[in-house]
Amino acid sequence: MLWIVHTTGRCNLRCKYCGGSFPERLVPYKEKYNVERLARLISKDPDPTVIFYGGEPLLNARFIMEVMDSIKAHYGIQTNGTLPHLLPKNYWERMETVLISVDGVEWLTDKYRGKGIYKRAINTARWLAGFCNCRRIARMTVTKDTCIYRDVTHLLDLGVFTHVHWQLDVVWDEPWPFLEWAKNRYLPGIRRLVMYMGEKLAQGEIPGIVPFLGVLTADKKGGWHGVPCGAGRDSVSVSTDGRLLACPIAVGEKWAEVGSVDEGVKRWIDVRREFPDCASCPYFKWCGGRCLYALYERHWGEEGHRAVCWVTQRTIDHILKLREIVEKLVEMGVISWDDVLYDPLRDSTEVIP
Ligand code: SF4
Ligand code: SF4
């Protein structure tokens, strides 16, 4: 199971789409429970993955070390990559996954995250590549300024990331002409990226493009049972105040409160039961409902929700064009399914952008 552990609600940046720190009353800036309580809870899980989350999790590095000293688990962290020096190297060496926020080319990243942030994030990824055998995942937020083909291939070509993942800047932000942008820019870029992936696969290379690997995995294994990030079913977030949440960003939403560090998980959320439109959707197998937070909150209303679904479905259509290519190359012995199959619960990725 995936445990997303908030170490603090505080962040040292104020990125445009997110706005920086959580309010301290919702996610205190230091943990309010004892690490032994967390250890007791997680020790019941036979195969736990713990991903540190914030705010910027490195702002409470002392707690990261305490957790890693007390609990046996697969470890990872979602960081903005600007403060790697706050955690000693021997703890970095134990990380299996490091997700670093970066949006693509330098001007784009700096426009949304702040001047000089691109260089600091890339330097951290490069530094880790020198000694850490972890999956290093570039975690992009995709906005109207993103050129998905340019930005994904740019990050892969740097040679410091093993994977690239992205999330669309939809629902969290104010509505913007998303559908028009998706039709004119994003989906043609996805089509080009699928062709790029096909060419690489034919050469025996497997680019770590997380949404593509995730959808191919769902297709091969019979589909997701709920949202691919695991929220409500296979993943629990632990807020610094000791509440257990279905989703790490739903820090103030009652539907997301599923238990506490003391009591454990009291309630699971079944996406198909809660959302009949997903249960009857022909794309559920690959989409899984996409994002539990978005399903509950629908900040862009029904029309906005349908627009995001439409783009998700067209994205899946493009990705599934790789299905036959992969099957054929596996048959020919050029690649193996073992290298294609991807488990989002190890990395805390959402799969569906
Ligand atoms: S495309 Fe929309 S309706 Fe269909 S499964 Fe995904 S979120 Fe649900
Ligand atoms: S995809 Fe949605 S439900 Fe899942 S972790 Fe992200 S915000 Fe939460």
XYZ file of C-alpha atoms and ligand atoms in Angstrom:
369
model
C 0.000 0.000 0.000
C 1.066 3.589 -0.566
C 1.451 5.923 2.419
C 1.878 9.582 1.511
C 3.333 11.205 4.599
C 3.112 14.976 4.922
C 6.139 16.243 6.830
C 4.984 19.880 6.776
C 2.364 22.065 5.134
C 4.985 24.737 4.488
C 6.662 25.363 1.132
C 9.599 27.625 0.277
C 8.150 28.456 -3.162
C 4.912 29.999 -4.416
C 4.276 28.373 -7.780
C 1.529 30.033 -9.807
C -0.825 27.060 -10.054
C -0.558 26.047 -6.426
C 0.117 29.198 -4.405
C 2.601 27.712 -1.928
C 2.053 26.478 1.619
C -1.111 24.830 2.934
C -2.834 26.794 5.728
C -1.096 25.777 8.976
C -4.423 25.006 10.668
C -5.062 22.267 8.053
C -1.543 20.881 7.627
C 0.620 21.956 10.600
C 4.189 22.899 9.748
C 5.550 20.159 12.000
C 4.090 16.714 12.767
C 1.745 16.658 15.770
C 1.938 12.933 16.428
C 4.670 10.646 17.582
C 6.565 8.650 14.953
C 5.942 5.445 16.950
C 2.220 5.820 16.271
C 2.911 5.962 12.550
C 5.301 2.998 12.789
C 2.637 0.958 14.576
C 0.120 1.721 11.828
C 2.400 1.092 8.844
C 3.889 -2.086 10.344
C 0.515 -3.785 9.731
C 1.085 -3.331 5.984
C 3.109 -6.247 4.551
C 4.561 -4.197 1.680
C 4.460 -0.463 2.431
C 5.698 2.370 0.248
C 6.188 5.688 2.035
C 6.410 8.872 -0.017
C 7.265 12.119 1.788
C 5.089 15.043 0.781
C 4.590 18.683 1.738
C 4.488 21.649 1.281
C 8.145 21.028 0.628
C 8.908 17.882 2.634
C 12.608 18.702 3.078
C 11.645 21.636 5.318
C 11.102 18.996 8.001
C 14.056 16.730 7.199
C 14.430 15.745 10.850
C 11.073 13.977 10.666
C 12.008 12.246 7.392
C 15.078 10.811 9.104
C 13.062 9.721 12.151
C 10.550 7.902 9.953
C 13.259 6.242 7.851
C 15.054 5.155 11.024
C 11.879 3.615 12.473
C 9.951 1.983 9.614
C 10.929 -0.625 7.045
C 9.411 0.449 3.716
C 10.105 1.430 0.138
C 10.858 5.157 0.324
C 10.367 8.101 -1.961
C 9.833 11.856 -1.895
C 7.990 14.532 -3.880
C 10.170 17.628 -3.761
C 10.642 20.890 -5.631
C 14.339 20.025 -5.794
C 15.650 23.291 -4.355
C 16.789 22.081 -0.908
C 18.553 18.717 -1.324
C 21.308 19.672 1.149
C 18.810 19.497 4.042
C 18.803 15.682 3.968
C 22.063 13.755 4.483
C 23.301 11.732 1.516
C 22.876 8.347 3.220
C 19.114 8.985 3.403
C 18.993 9.990 -0.257
C 20.754 6.726 -1.073
C 17.805 4.837 0.411
C 15.184 6.620 -1.696
C 13.756 4.427 -4.454
C 11.774 7.250 -6.042
C 12.472 10.971 -6.194
C 9.877 13.133 -7.916
C 11.171 16.590 -8.775
C 8.804 19.359 -9.878
C 9.905 20.869 -13.180
C 7.647 21.845 -16.070
C 9.858 21.442 -19.136
C 12.202 23.994 -20.732
C 13.842 26.621 -18.536
C 11.746 29.727 -19.327
C 8.517 27.779 -18.836
C 9.533 26.329 -15.473
C 10.815 29.687 -14.231
C 7.690 31.515 -15.420
C 5.455 29.407 -13.181
C 7.784 28.364 -10.360
C 10.147 31.342 -9.981
C 13.393 32.624 -11.436
C 16.291 30.183 -11.236
C 14.121 27.238 -10.120
C 14.709 25.221 -13.289
C 18.480 25.223 -12.771
C 18.176 24.261 -9.114
C 15.772 21.392 -9.870
C 17.920 20.042 -12.717
C 21.087 20.338 -10.624
C 19.423 18.227 -7.929
C 18.386 15.584 -10.462
C 21.932 15.574 -11.894
C 23.463 15.316 -8.412
C 21.182 12.364 -7.563
C 21.953 10.665 -10.874
C 25.584 10.551 -9.747
C 25.024 8.210 -6.811
C 21.366 7.357 -6.210
C 19.926 4.309 -7.907
C 16.411 5.754 -7.619
C 13.743 6.409 -10.201
C 14.104 10.143 -10.818
C 10.800 11.439 -12.078
C 10.339 14.885 -13.585
C 6.911 15.975 -12.410
C 5.446 18.530 -14.762
C 2.416 20.750 -14.419
C 0.995 21.321 -17.890
C -0.430 24.774 -18.635
C -1.452 26.709 -21.741
C 2.256 27.497 -22.304
C 3.300 23.849 -22.392
C 4.224 22.192 -25.649
C 3.902 18.613 -24.500
C 6.196 17.120 -27.145
C 8.880 19.758 -26.670
C 8.788 19.691 -22.876
C 8.645 15.920 -22.337
C 11.429 15.187 -24.834
C 13.496 18.056 -23.419
C 13.347 16.521 -19.934
C 14.096 13.011 -21.202
C 16.997 14.258 -23.333
C 18.691 15.833 -20.304
C 19.635 12.290 -19.293
C 19.119 12.951 -15.579
C 15.532 11.730 -15.246
C 14.461 8.108 -15.629
C 10.802 9.092 -16.053
C 8.590 12.049 -16.910
C 5.070 12.495 -15.618
C 2.631 15.358 -15.974
C -0.641 16.649 -14.652
C -2.898 19.062 -16.468
C -3.495 22.375 -14.753
C -7.218 21.778 -14.718
C -9.772 22.004 -11.923
C -7.341 23.454 -9.303
C -7.005 26.738 -11.163
C -9.539 29.207 -12.513
C -11.149 27.954 -15.756
C -9.192 28.818 -18.904
C -9.840 27.947 -22.615
C -8.660 24.415 -21.942
C -10.653 22.529 -24.577
C -9.569 24.780 -27.428
C -5.933 24.517 -26.319
C -6.211 20.739 -25.991
C -7.634 20.378 -29.496
C -5.138 22.707 -31.133
C -1.960 22.060 -29.191
C -2.042 19.352 -26.552
C -3.608 16.422 -28.409
C -1.526 16.936 -31.573
C 1.519 16.972 -29.241
C 0.381 13.719 -27.632
C 0.033 12.152 -31.077
C 3.610 13.195 -31.875
C 4.837 11.864 -28.542
C 3.168 8.510 -29.243
C 5.057 8.334 -32.560
C 8.285 9.188 -30.729
C 7.600 6.407 -28.211
C 6.889 3.929 -31.036
C 10.200 4.756 -32.736
C 12.148 4.388 -29.493
C 10.443 1.075 -28.688
C 11.390 -0.258 -32.109
C 15.020 0.472 -31.206
C 14.633 -1.505 -27.973
C 14.462 1.616 -25.782
C 11.621 2.255 -23.358
C 11.187 5.961 -22.631
C 9.868 6.455 -19.109
C 6.769 8.377 -20.145
C 4.570 7.560 -17.147
C 1.080 8.184 -18.631
C 1.948 5.951 -21.608
C 3.445 3.154 -19.502
C 0.537 3.382 -17.057
C -2.188 3.138 -19.699
C -0.387 0.246 -21.430
C -0.134 -1.481 -18.051
C -3.847 -1.025 -17.352
C -4.613 -2.393 -20.792
C -2.407 -5.441 -20.360
C -3.528 -6.231 -16.810
C -7.262 -5.788 -17.284
C -7.668 -2.225 -16.011
C -7.670 -0.160 -12.827
C -10.122 -0.840 -10.021
C -10.242 2.806 -9.011
C -8.254 5.987 -9.615
C -4.711 4.967 -10.661
C -3.119 7.043 -7.872
C -4.823 4.665 -5.439
C -6.708 7.398 -3.555
C -9.427 5.960 -1.339
C -8.447 2.375 -1.998
C -4.715 1.601 -2.154
C -3.237 4.860 -0.936
C -3.623 6.898 2.257
C -2.156 10.288 3.097
C -1.099 11.098 6.618
C -1.481 14.761 7.484
C 0.892 16.267 10.042
C -2.063 16.580 12.435
C -2.539 12.790 12.382
C -5.617 12.637 10.141
C -5.637 9.996 7.409
C -6.836 11.398 4.094
C -7.850 9.693 0.870
C -5.891 12.246 -1.185
C -2.923 14.422 -0.160
C -4.352 17.654 -1.492
C -7.834 17.194 -0.025
C -6.683 18.558 3.334
C -9.862 20.488 4.135
C -12.527 18.267 2.542
C -14.655 16.096 4.816
C -15.201 13.345 2.215
C -11.443 12.740 2.251
C -11.117 12.053 6.001
C -10.864 8.279 6.271
C -9.309 7.752 9.700
C -6.462 8.775 11.963
C -2.980 7.620 12.873
C -4.382 6.168 16.111
C -7.464 4.430 14.699
C -6.145 3.436 11.279
C -8.267 3.543 8.121
C -11.983 3.460 8.992
C -13.453 3.842 5.540
C -12.503 3.135 1.918
C -13.933 4.887 -1.121
C -15.192 2.877 -4.083
C -15.056 5.124 -7.164
C -17.490 2.992 -9.169
C -20.087 3.015 -6.432
C -19.746 6.753 -5.723
C -19.583 7.863 -9.348
C -21.933 5.940 -11.652
C -20.836 8.029 -14.675
C -17.355 6.512 -14.287
C -18.712 3.020 -13.610
C -20.552 3.063 -16.935
C -17.814 4.858 -18.896
C -16.196 2.730 -21.614
C -12.833 4.289 -20.710
C -12.890 3.326 -17.027
C -10.548 0.391 -17.652
C -7.701 2.779 -18.552
C -8.785 5.964 -16.764
C -10.082 4.598 -13.461
C -11.928 7.866 -12.828
C -8.703 9.863 -13.276
C -8.677 11.858 -10.007
C -10.819 11.363 -6.913
C -10.412 14.991 -5.836
C -11.664 16.245 -9.200
C -14.594 13.781 -9.151
C -15.792 15.101 -5.801
C -14.997 18.777 -6.193
C -15.813 19.517 -9.865
C -14.573 23.099 -9.500
C -15.115 23.663 -13.217
C -18.735 22.442 -13.119
C -20.253 19.607 -15.147
C -19.313 21.089 -18.500
C -15.691 21.562 -17.437
C -15.635 18.023 -16.053
C -16.928 16.629 -19.345
C -14.262 18.590 -21.246
C -11.504 17.037 -19.136
C -13.051 13.576 -19.671
C -13.160 14.148 -23.419
C -9.464 15.087 -23.494
C -8.627 12.100 -21.273
C -10.453 9.758 -23.634
C -8.714 11.149 -26.721
C -5.357 10.885 -24.932
C -6.074 7.222 -24.137
C -7.086 6.613 -27.780
C -3.691 7.910 -28.897
C -1.756 5.903 -26.311
C -3.556 2.673 -27.195
C -2.143 2.949 -30.705
C 1.067 1.681 -29.071
C -0.629 -1.540 -27.981
C -0.010 -3.524 -31.170
C 3.509 -2.175 -31.545
C 4.408 -3.293 -28.026
C 2.849 -6.752 -28.490
C 4.748 -7.236 -31.753
C 8.084 -6.066 -30.337
C 7.656 -8.326 -27.298
C 6.929 -11.246 -29.624
C 10.086 -10.432 -31.614
C 12.108 -10.257 -28.392
C 13.068 -6.595 -28.914
C 11.505 -5.499 -25.611
C 9.923 -7.286 -22.675
C 6.644 -6.645 -20.880
C 8.596 -6.537 -17.599
C 10.213 -3.285 -18.741
C 6.930 -1.755 -19.873
C 4.671 -2.613 -16.917
C 4.476 0.238 -14.450
C 3.224 0.435 -10.867
C 2.045 3.958 -9.925
C 1.680 2.958 -6.275
C 5.455 2.656 -5.934
C 5.987 6.173 -7.255
C 2.879 8.117 -6.202
C 2.148 9.109 -9.781
C -1.402 9.659 -11.047
C -0.881 8.057 -14.488
C -3.780 9.935 -16.132
C -2.664 13.549 -16.666
S -13.159 9.544 -18.737
Fe -14.349 10.648 -17.172
S -16.226 9.448 -16.909
Fe -14.736 8.146 -17.944
S -13.751 7.005 -16.279
Fe -12.501 8.827 -16.705
S -13.216 10.382 -15.262
Fe -14.789 8.755 -15.335
S -4.878 12.192 -8.774
Fe -6.418 13.349 -7.620
S -7.157 11.952 -6.051
Fe -5.217 11.150 -6.801
S -3.658 12.007 -5.418
Fe -3.794 13.387 -7.175
S -5.270 14.945 -6.533
Fe -5.553 13.222 -5.130
